[in-house]
Short mmCIF file of C-alpha atoms in Angstrom, two decimals:
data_model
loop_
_atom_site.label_atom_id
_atom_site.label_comp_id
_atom_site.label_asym_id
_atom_site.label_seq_id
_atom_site.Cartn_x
_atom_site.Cartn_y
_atom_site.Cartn_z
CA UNK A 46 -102.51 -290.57 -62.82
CA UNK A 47 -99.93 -292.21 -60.81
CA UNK A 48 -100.22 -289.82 -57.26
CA UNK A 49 -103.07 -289.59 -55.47
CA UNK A 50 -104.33 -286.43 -53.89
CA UNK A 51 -102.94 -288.05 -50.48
CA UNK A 52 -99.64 -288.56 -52.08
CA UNK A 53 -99.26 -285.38 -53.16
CA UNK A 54 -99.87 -283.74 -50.07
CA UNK A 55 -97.39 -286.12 -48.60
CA UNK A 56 -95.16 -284.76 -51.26
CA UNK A 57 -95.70 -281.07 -50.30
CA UNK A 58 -95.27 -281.74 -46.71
CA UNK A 59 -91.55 -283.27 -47.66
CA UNK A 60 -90.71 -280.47 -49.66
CA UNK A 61 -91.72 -278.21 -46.94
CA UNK A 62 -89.23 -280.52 -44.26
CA UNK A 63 -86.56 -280.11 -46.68
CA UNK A 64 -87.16 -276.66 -48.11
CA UNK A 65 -86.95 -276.18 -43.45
CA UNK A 66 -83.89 -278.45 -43.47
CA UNK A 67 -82.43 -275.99 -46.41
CA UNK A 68 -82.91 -273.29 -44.35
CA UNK A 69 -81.72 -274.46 -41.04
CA UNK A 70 -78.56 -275.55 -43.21
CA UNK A 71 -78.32 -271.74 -44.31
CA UNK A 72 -78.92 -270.55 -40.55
CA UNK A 73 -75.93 -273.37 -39.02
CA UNK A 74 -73.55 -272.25 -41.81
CA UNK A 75 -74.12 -268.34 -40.91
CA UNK A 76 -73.35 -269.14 -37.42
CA UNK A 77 -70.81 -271.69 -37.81
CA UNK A 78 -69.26 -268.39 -39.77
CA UNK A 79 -69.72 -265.64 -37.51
CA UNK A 80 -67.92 -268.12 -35.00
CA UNK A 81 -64.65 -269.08 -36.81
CA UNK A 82 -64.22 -265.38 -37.49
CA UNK A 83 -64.87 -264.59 -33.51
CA UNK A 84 -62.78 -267.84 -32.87
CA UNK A 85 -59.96 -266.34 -35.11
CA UNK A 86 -59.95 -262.93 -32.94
CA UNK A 87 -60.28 -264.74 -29.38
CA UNK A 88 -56.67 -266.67 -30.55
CA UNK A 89 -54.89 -263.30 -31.18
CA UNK A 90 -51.68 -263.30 -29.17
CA UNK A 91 -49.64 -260.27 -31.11
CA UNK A 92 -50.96 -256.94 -33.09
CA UNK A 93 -49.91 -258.68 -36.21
CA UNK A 94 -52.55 -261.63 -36.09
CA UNK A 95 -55.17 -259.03 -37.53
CA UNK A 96 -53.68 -260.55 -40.38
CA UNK A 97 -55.49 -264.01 -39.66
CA UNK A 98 -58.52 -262.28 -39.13
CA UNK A 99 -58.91 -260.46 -42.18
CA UNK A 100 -58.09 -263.75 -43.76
CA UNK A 101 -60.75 -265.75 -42.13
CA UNK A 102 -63.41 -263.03 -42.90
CA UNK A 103 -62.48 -262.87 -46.25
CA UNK A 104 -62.97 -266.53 -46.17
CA UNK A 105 -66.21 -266.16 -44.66
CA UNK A 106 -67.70 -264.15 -47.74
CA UNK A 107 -67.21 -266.69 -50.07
CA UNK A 108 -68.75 -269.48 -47.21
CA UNK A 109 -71.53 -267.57 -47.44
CA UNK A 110 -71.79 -266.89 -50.89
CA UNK A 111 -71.69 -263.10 -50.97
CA UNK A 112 -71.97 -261.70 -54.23
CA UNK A 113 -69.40 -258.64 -54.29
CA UNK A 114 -66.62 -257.50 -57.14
CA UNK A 115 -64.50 -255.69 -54.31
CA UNK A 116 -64.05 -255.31 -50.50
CA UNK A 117 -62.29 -252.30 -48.69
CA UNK A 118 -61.56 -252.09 -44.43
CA UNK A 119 -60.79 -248.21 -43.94
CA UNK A 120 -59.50 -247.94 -41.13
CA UNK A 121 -59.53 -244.25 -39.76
CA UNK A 122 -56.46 -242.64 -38.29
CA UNK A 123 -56.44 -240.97 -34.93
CA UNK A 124 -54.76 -237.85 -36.61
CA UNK A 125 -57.11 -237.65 -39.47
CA UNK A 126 -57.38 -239.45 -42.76
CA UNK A 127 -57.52 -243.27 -43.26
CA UNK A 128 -55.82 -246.11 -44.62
CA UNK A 129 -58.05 -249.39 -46.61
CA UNK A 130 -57.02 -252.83 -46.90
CA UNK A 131 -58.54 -253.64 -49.59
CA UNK A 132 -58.88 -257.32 -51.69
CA UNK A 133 -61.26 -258.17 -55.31
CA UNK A 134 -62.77 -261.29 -54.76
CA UNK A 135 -60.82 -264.28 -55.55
CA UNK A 136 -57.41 -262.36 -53.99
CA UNK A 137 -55.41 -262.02 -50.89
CA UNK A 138 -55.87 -258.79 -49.43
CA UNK A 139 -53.86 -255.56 -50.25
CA UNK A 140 -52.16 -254.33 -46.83
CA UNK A 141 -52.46 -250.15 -46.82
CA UNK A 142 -51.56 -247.49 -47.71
CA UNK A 143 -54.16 -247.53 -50.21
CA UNK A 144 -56.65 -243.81 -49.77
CA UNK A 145 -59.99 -243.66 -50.93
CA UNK A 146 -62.30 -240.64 -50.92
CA UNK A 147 -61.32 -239.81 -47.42
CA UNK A 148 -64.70 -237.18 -46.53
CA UNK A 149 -66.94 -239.68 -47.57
CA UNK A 150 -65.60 -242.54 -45.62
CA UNK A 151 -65.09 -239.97 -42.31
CA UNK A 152 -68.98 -238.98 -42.76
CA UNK A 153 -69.67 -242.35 -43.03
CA UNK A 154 -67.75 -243.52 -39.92
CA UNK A 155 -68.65 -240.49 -38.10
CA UNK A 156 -72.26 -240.56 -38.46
CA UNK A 157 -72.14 -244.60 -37.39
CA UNK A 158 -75.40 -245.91 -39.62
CA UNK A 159 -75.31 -248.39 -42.52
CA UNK A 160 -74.41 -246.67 -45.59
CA UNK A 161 -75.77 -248.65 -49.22
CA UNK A 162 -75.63 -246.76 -52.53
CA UNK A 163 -77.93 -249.17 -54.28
CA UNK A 164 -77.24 -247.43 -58.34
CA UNK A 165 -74.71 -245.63 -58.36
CA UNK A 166 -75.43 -245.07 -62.41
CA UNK A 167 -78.38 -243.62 -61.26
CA UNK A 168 -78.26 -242.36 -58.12
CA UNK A 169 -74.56 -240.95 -57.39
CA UNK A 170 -75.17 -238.97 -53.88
CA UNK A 171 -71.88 -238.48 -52.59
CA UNK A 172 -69.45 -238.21 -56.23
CA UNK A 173 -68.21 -241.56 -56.07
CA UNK A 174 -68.81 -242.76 -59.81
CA UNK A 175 -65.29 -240.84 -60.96
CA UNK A 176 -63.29 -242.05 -58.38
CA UNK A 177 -64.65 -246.25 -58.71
CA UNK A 178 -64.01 -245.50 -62.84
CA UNK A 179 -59.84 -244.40 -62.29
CA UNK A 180 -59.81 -247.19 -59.38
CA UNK A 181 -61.67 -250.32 -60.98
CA UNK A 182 -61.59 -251.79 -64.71
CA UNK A 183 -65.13 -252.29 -64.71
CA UNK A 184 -66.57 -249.46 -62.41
CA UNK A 185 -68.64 -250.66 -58.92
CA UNK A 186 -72.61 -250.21 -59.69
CA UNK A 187 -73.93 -250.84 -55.96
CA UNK A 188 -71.40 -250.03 -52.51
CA UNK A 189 -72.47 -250.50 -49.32
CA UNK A 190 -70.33 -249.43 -46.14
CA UNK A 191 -70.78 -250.44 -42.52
CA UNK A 192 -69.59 -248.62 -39.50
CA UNK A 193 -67.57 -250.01 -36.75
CA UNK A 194 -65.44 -248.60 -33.92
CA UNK A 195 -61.94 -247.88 -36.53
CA UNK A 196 -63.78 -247.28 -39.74
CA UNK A 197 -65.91 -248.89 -42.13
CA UNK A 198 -66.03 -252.25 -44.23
CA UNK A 199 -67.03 -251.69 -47.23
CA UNK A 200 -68.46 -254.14 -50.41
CA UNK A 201 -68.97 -253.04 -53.88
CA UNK A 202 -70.58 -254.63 -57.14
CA UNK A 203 -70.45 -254.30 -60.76
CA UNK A 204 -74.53 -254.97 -60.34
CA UNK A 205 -77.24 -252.80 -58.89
CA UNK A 206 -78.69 -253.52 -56.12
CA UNK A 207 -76.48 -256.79 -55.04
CA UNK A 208 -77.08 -256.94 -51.45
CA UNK A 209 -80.14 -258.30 -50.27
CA UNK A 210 -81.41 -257.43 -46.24
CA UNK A 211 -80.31 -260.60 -44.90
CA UNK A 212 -77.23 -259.85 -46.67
CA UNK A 213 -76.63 -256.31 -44.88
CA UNK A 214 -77.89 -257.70 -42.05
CA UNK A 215 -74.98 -260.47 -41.83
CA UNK A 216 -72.24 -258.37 -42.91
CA UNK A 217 -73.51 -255.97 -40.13
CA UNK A 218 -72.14 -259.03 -37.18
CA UNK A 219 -69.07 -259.55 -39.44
CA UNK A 220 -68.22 -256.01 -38.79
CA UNK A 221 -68.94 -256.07 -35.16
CA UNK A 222 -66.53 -259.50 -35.06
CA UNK A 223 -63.88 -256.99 -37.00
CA UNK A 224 -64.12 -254.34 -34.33
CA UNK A 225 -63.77 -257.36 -31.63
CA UNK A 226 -60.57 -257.79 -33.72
CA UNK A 227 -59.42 -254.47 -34.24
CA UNK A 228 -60.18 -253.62 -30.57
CA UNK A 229 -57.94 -256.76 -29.52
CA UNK A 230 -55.24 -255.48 -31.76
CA UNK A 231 -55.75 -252.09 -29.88
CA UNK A 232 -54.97 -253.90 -26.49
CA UNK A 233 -52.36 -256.14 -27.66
CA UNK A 234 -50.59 -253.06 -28.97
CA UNK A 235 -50.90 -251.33 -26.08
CA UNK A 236 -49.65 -254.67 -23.93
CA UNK A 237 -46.30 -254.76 -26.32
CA UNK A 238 -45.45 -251.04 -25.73
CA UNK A 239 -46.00 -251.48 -22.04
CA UNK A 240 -44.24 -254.67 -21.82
CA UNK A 241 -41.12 -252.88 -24.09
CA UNK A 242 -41.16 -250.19 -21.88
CA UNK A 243 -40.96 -252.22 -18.80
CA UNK A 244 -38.11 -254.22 -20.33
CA UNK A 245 -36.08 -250.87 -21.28
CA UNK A 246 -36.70 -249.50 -17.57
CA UNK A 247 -35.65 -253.32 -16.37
CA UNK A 248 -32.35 -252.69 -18.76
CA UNK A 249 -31.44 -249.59 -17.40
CA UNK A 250 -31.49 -251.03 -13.50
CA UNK A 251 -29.81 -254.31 -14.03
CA UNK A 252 -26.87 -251.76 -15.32
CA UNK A 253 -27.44 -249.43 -12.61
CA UNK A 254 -27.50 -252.26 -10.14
CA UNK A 255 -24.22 -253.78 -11.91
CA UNK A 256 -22.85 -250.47 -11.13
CA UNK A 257 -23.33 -250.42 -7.68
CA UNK A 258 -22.46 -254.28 -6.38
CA UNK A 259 -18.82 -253.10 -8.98
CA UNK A 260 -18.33 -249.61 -6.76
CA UNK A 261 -19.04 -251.48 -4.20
CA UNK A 262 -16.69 -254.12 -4.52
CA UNK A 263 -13.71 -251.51 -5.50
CA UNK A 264 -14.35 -249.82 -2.05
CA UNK A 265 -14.10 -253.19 -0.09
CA UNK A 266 -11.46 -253.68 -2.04
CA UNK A 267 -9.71 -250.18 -1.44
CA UNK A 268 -10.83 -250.87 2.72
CA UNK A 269 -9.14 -254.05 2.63
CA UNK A 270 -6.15 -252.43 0.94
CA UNK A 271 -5.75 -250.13 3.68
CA UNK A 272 -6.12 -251.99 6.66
CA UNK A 273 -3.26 -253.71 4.78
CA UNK A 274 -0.91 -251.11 4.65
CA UNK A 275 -1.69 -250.36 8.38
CA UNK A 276 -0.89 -253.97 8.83
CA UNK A 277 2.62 -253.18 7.96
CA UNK A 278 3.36 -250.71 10.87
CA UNK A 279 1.99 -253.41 13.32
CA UNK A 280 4.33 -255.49 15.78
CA UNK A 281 2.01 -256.73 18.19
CA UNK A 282 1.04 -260.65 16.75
CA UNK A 283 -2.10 -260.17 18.11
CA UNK A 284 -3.30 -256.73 16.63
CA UNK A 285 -1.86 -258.22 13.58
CA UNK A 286 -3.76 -261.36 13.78
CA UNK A 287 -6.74 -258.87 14.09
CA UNK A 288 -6.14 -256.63 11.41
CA UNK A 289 -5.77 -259.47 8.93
CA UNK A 290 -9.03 -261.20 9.87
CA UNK A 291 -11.03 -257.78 9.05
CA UNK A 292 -9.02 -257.96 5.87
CA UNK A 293 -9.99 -261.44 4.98
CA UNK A 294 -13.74 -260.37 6.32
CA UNK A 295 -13.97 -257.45 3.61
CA UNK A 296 -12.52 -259.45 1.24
CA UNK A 297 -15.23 -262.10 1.54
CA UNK A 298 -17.85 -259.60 0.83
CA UNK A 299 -16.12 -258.43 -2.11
CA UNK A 300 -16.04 -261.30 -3.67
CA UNK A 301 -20.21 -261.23 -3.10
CA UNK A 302 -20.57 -258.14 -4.83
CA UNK A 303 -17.86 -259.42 -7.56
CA UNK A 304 -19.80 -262.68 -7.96
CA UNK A 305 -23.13 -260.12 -8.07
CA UNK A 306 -21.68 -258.08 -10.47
CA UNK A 307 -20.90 -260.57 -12.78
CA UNK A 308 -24.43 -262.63 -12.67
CA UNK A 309 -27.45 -262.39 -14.36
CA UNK A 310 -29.63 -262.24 -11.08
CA UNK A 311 -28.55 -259.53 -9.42
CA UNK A 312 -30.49 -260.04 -5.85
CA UNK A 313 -29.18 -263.68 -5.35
CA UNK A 314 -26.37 -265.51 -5.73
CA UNK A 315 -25.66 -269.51 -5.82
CA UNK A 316 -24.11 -270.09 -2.58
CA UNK A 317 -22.12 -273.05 -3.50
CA UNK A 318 -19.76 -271.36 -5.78
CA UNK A 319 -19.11 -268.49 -3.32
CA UNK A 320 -18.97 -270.89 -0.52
CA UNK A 321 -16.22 -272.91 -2.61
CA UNK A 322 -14.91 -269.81 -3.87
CA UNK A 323 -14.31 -268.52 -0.41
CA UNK A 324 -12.57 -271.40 1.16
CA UNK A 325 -10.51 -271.98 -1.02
CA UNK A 326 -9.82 -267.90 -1.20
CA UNK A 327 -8.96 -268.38 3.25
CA UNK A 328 -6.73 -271.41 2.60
CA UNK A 329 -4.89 -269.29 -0.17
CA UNK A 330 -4.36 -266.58 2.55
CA UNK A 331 -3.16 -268.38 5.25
CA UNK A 332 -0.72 -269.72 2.73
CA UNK A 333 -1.49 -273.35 2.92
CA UNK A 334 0.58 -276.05 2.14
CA UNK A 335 -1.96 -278.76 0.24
CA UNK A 336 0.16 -281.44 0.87
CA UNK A 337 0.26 -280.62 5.01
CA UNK A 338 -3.67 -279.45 5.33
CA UNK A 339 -5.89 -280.77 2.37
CA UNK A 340 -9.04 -278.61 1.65
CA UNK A 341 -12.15 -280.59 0.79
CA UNK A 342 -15.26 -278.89 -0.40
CA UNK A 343 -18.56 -280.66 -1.29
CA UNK A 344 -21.33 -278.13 -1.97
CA UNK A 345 -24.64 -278.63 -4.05
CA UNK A 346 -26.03 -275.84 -6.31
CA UNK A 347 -28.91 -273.47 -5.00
CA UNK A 348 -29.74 -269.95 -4.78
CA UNK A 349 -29.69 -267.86 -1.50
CA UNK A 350 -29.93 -264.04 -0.76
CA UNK A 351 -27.55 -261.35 -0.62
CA UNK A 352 -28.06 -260.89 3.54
CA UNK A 353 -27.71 -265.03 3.35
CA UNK A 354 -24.43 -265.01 1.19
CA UNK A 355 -22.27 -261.93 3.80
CA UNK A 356 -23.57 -264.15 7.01
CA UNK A 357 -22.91 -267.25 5.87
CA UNK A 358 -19.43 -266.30 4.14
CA UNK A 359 -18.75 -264.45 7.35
CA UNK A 360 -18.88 -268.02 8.99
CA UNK A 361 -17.03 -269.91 6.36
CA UNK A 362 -14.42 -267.53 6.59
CA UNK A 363 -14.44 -267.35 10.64
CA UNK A 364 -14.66 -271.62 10.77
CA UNK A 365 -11.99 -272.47 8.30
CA UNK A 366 -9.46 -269.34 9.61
CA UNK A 367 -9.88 -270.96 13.11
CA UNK A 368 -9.26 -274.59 12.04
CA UNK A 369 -6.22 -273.74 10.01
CA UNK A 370 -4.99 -271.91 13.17
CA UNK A 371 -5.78 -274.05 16.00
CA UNK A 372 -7.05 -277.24 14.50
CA UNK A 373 -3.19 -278.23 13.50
CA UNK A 374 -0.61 -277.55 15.89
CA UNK A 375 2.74 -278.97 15.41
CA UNK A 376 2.57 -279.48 12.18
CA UNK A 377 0.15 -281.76 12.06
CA UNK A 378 -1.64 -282.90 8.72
CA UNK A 379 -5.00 -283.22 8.40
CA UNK A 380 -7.99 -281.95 6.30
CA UNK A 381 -10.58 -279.19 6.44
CA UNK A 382 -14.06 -280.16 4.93
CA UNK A 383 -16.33 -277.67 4.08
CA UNK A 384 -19.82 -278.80 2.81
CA UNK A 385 -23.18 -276.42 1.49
CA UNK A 386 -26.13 -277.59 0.50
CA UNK A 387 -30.18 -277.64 0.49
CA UNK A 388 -31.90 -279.81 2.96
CA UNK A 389 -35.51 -278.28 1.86
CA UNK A 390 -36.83 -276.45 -0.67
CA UNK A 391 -36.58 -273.44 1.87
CA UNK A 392 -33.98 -274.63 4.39
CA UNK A 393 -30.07 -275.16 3.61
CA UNK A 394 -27.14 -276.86 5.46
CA UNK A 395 -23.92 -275.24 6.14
CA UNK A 396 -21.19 -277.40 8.29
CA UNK A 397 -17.20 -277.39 8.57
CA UNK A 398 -15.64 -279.73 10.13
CA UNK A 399 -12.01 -280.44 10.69
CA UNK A 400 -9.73 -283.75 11.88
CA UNK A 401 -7.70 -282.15 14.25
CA UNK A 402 -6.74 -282.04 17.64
CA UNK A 403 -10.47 -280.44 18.47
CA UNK A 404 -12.04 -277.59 20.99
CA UNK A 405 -10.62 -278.11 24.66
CA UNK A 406 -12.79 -279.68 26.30
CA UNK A 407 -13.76 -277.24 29.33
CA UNK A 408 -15.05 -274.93 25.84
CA UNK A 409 -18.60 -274.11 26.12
CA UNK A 410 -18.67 -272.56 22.45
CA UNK A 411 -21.60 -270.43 23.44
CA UNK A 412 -20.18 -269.41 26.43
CA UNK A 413 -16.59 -268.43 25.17
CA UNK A 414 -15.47 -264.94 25.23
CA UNK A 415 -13.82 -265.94 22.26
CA UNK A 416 -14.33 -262.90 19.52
CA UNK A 417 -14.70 -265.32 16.62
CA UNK A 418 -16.64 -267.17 18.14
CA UNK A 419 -18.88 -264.75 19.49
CA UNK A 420 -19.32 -263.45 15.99
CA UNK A 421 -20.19 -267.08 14.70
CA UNK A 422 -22.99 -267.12 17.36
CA UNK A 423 -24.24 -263.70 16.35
CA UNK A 424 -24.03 -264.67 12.46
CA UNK A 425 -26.23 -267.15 13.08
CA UNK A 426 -29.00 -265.60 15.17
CA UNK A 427 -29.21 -263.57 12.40
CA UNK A 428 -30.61 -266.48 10.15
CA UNK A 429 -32.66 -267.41 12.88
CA UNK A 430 -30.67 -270.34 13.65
CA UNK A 431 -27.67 -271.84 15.83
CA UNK A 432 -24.53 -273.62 15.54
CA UNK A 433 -24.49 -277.29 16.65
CA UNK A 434 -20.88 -278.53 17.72
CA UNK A 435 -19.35 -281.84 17.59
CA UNK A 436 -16.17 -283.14 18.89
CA UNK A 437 -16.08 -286.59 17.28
CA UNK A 438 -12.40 -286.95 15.78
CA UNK A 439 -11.95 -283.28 15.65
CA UNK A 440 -14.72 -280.65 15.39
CA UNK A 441 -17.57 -280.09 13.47
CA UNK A 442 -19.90 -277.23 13.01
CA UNK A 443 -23.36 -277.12 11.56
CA UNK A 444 -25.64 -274.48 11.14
CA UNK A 445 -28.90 -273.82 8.89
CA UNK A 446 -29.99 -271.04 6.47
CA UNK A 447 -32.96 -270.01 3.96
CA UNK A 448 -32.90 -270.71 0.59
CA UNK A 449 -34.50 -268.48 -1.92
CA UNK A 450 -37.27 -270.27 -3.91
#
């Protein structure tokens, strides 16, 4: 008589604290559960990562101790019929096609209520016993199906009456966490075919846009061509002079829509290649003797648009045209330096200079008549800027322009 009557209810009261801590364990395992499987669905990022689902709820039964021989997900088809992944316990599941007794599993679905076929041995309602015998070794005793938005998940057992209320009850929020994941699946699907069908229409205007900046080009090309054969019949120096600065202008933006047609990004283009591109194309021209006039060109890599890249080639090719004609009389050496680059993330820098004999010095460039320069001027009100001029040891000119970000 080793307890007392005070010890023993001492006793009773533990068990009761543990028998509650038993049962709170029970109740944090459930929801620690239901969470990893809604966890699993909230990381989805493609249709395929169903996949990850299915195997975290098929985890899940055994976490929580489920008692089944066989699980089926029928998933019902939009044009009729259904397809089941299906799994025995123990196994990884079995990806469709796999059919089952399609009008019972469309009733089922359809009429959206809990669905548990306690004895099948001795209660068979809906003819399932012949179908379970060709499908399973040891034929199901007890199914139960639940409803969700693209079918049912089903359990079955080789006992009677397997599934106790709390049981139904929790497979009931594991199928509303499946229809979380099938729904996701739904949108991700959806998300893929709109994002391929953006990407096809995005195809078919990058090639229609390649098509235009090369037509384009050709009919610069074929302009330029023709002002050069009407070149030809031309005695006067100066109407010549004229005729082959419009060519070398229309050249200039050929070579934009060239450069265009052969880049990836077909709305801007990196000015320091065209800028180099095009000097050097004007000193090639004018027939340049690189031993008598040196071309320098320092330009740093960035991006501008294609209204940026005709004005600001337009001045490259006006500056360095009048510095090889002007700049050098006598045969005089000397260099042309043409430099491009950002100053900002927004704002660029654009400045020629040259070491020659310089502008005369009753020249007011923005008061000259002077066509070219005129055009300069008008260039670069159109990038909302103007053109500084310096006469330090020759001339230099400076002007700004937006980048693209």
């Amino acid at each position: 008589d080793a307890f007392s009557e005070e010890d023993i209810e001492l006793l009773q009261d533990m068990a009761l604290l543990v028998a509650d801590g038993f049962r709170r364990f029970e109740e944090l395992k459930v929801i620690r559960t239901r969470m990893q499987v809604r966890e699993q669905v909230w990381k989805m990022r493609c249709p395929e990562d169903i996949e990850h689902v299915l195997v975290t709820m098929r985890d899940s039964f055994e976490t929580l101790g489920l008692r089944y021989t066989a699980c089926g997900i029928n998933l019902v088809r939009d044009g009729g019929g259904f397809v089941t992944h299906s799994m025995e316990r123990g196994t990884d599941w079995i990806p469709p096609p796999g059919e089952g007794p399609q009008p019972v599993i469309e009733r089922f679905w359809r009429e959206g209520h809990v669905v548990y076929r306690r004895d099948l041995q001795s209660d068979d309602p809906f003819g399932e016993r012949r179908w379970l015998e060709r499908v399973f070794a040891k034929p199901a005793r007890c199914i139960i199906d639940i409803p969700f938005s693209h079918g049912t998940l089903a359990l079955n057992h080789t006992e009677p009456d397997a599934f106790t209320a709390d049981q139904v009850e929790l497979l009931q929020d594991l199928a509303a966490s499946l229809e979380e994941g099938f729904r996701r699946m739904d949108d991700l699907t959806a998300l893929a075919q709109r994002n391929q069908a953006l990407e096809h229409s995005l195809a078919e205007k990058v090639v229609l846009l390649k098509e235009i900046h090369h037509r384009v080009k050709n009919n610069l090309q074929v302009i330029s061509s023709l002002l050069s054969l009407r070149s030809n019949a031309i005695n006067d120096p100066v109407a010549l002079r004229s005729f082959e600065d419009s060519r070398a202008q229309v050249e200039s933006m050929a070579l934009i829509h060239e450069r265009l047609y052969e880049s990836e990004d077909l709305a801007r283009l990196d000015c320091a290649e065209y800028v180099q591109s095009l000097a050097e194309n004007v000193f090639s021209s004018y027939g340049v003797d690189p031993d008598h006039i040196r071309l320098q060109v320092d330009v740093v890599s960035h991006t501008v648009s294609v209204d940026t890249a005709v004005q600001c080639g337009l001045i490259v090719h006006e500056l360095v045209s009048n510095a090889l004609r002007h700049a050098f009389p006598d045969n005089r050496h000397g260099l042309v330096h043409v430099e491009s680059g950002p100053l900002t993330a927004k704002l660029g820098r654009l400045r020629v200079s040259d070491d020659g004999v310089g502008l005369p010095t009753q020249l007011d460039p923005s008061q000259s008549n002077s066509l070219g320069l005129e055009l300069i001027g008008d260039l670069a009100r159109q990038l909302n800027s103007t053109i500084e001029v310096r006469r330090e040891g020759g001339t230099r000119f400076e002007g700004r322009y937006p980048i693209d970000s």
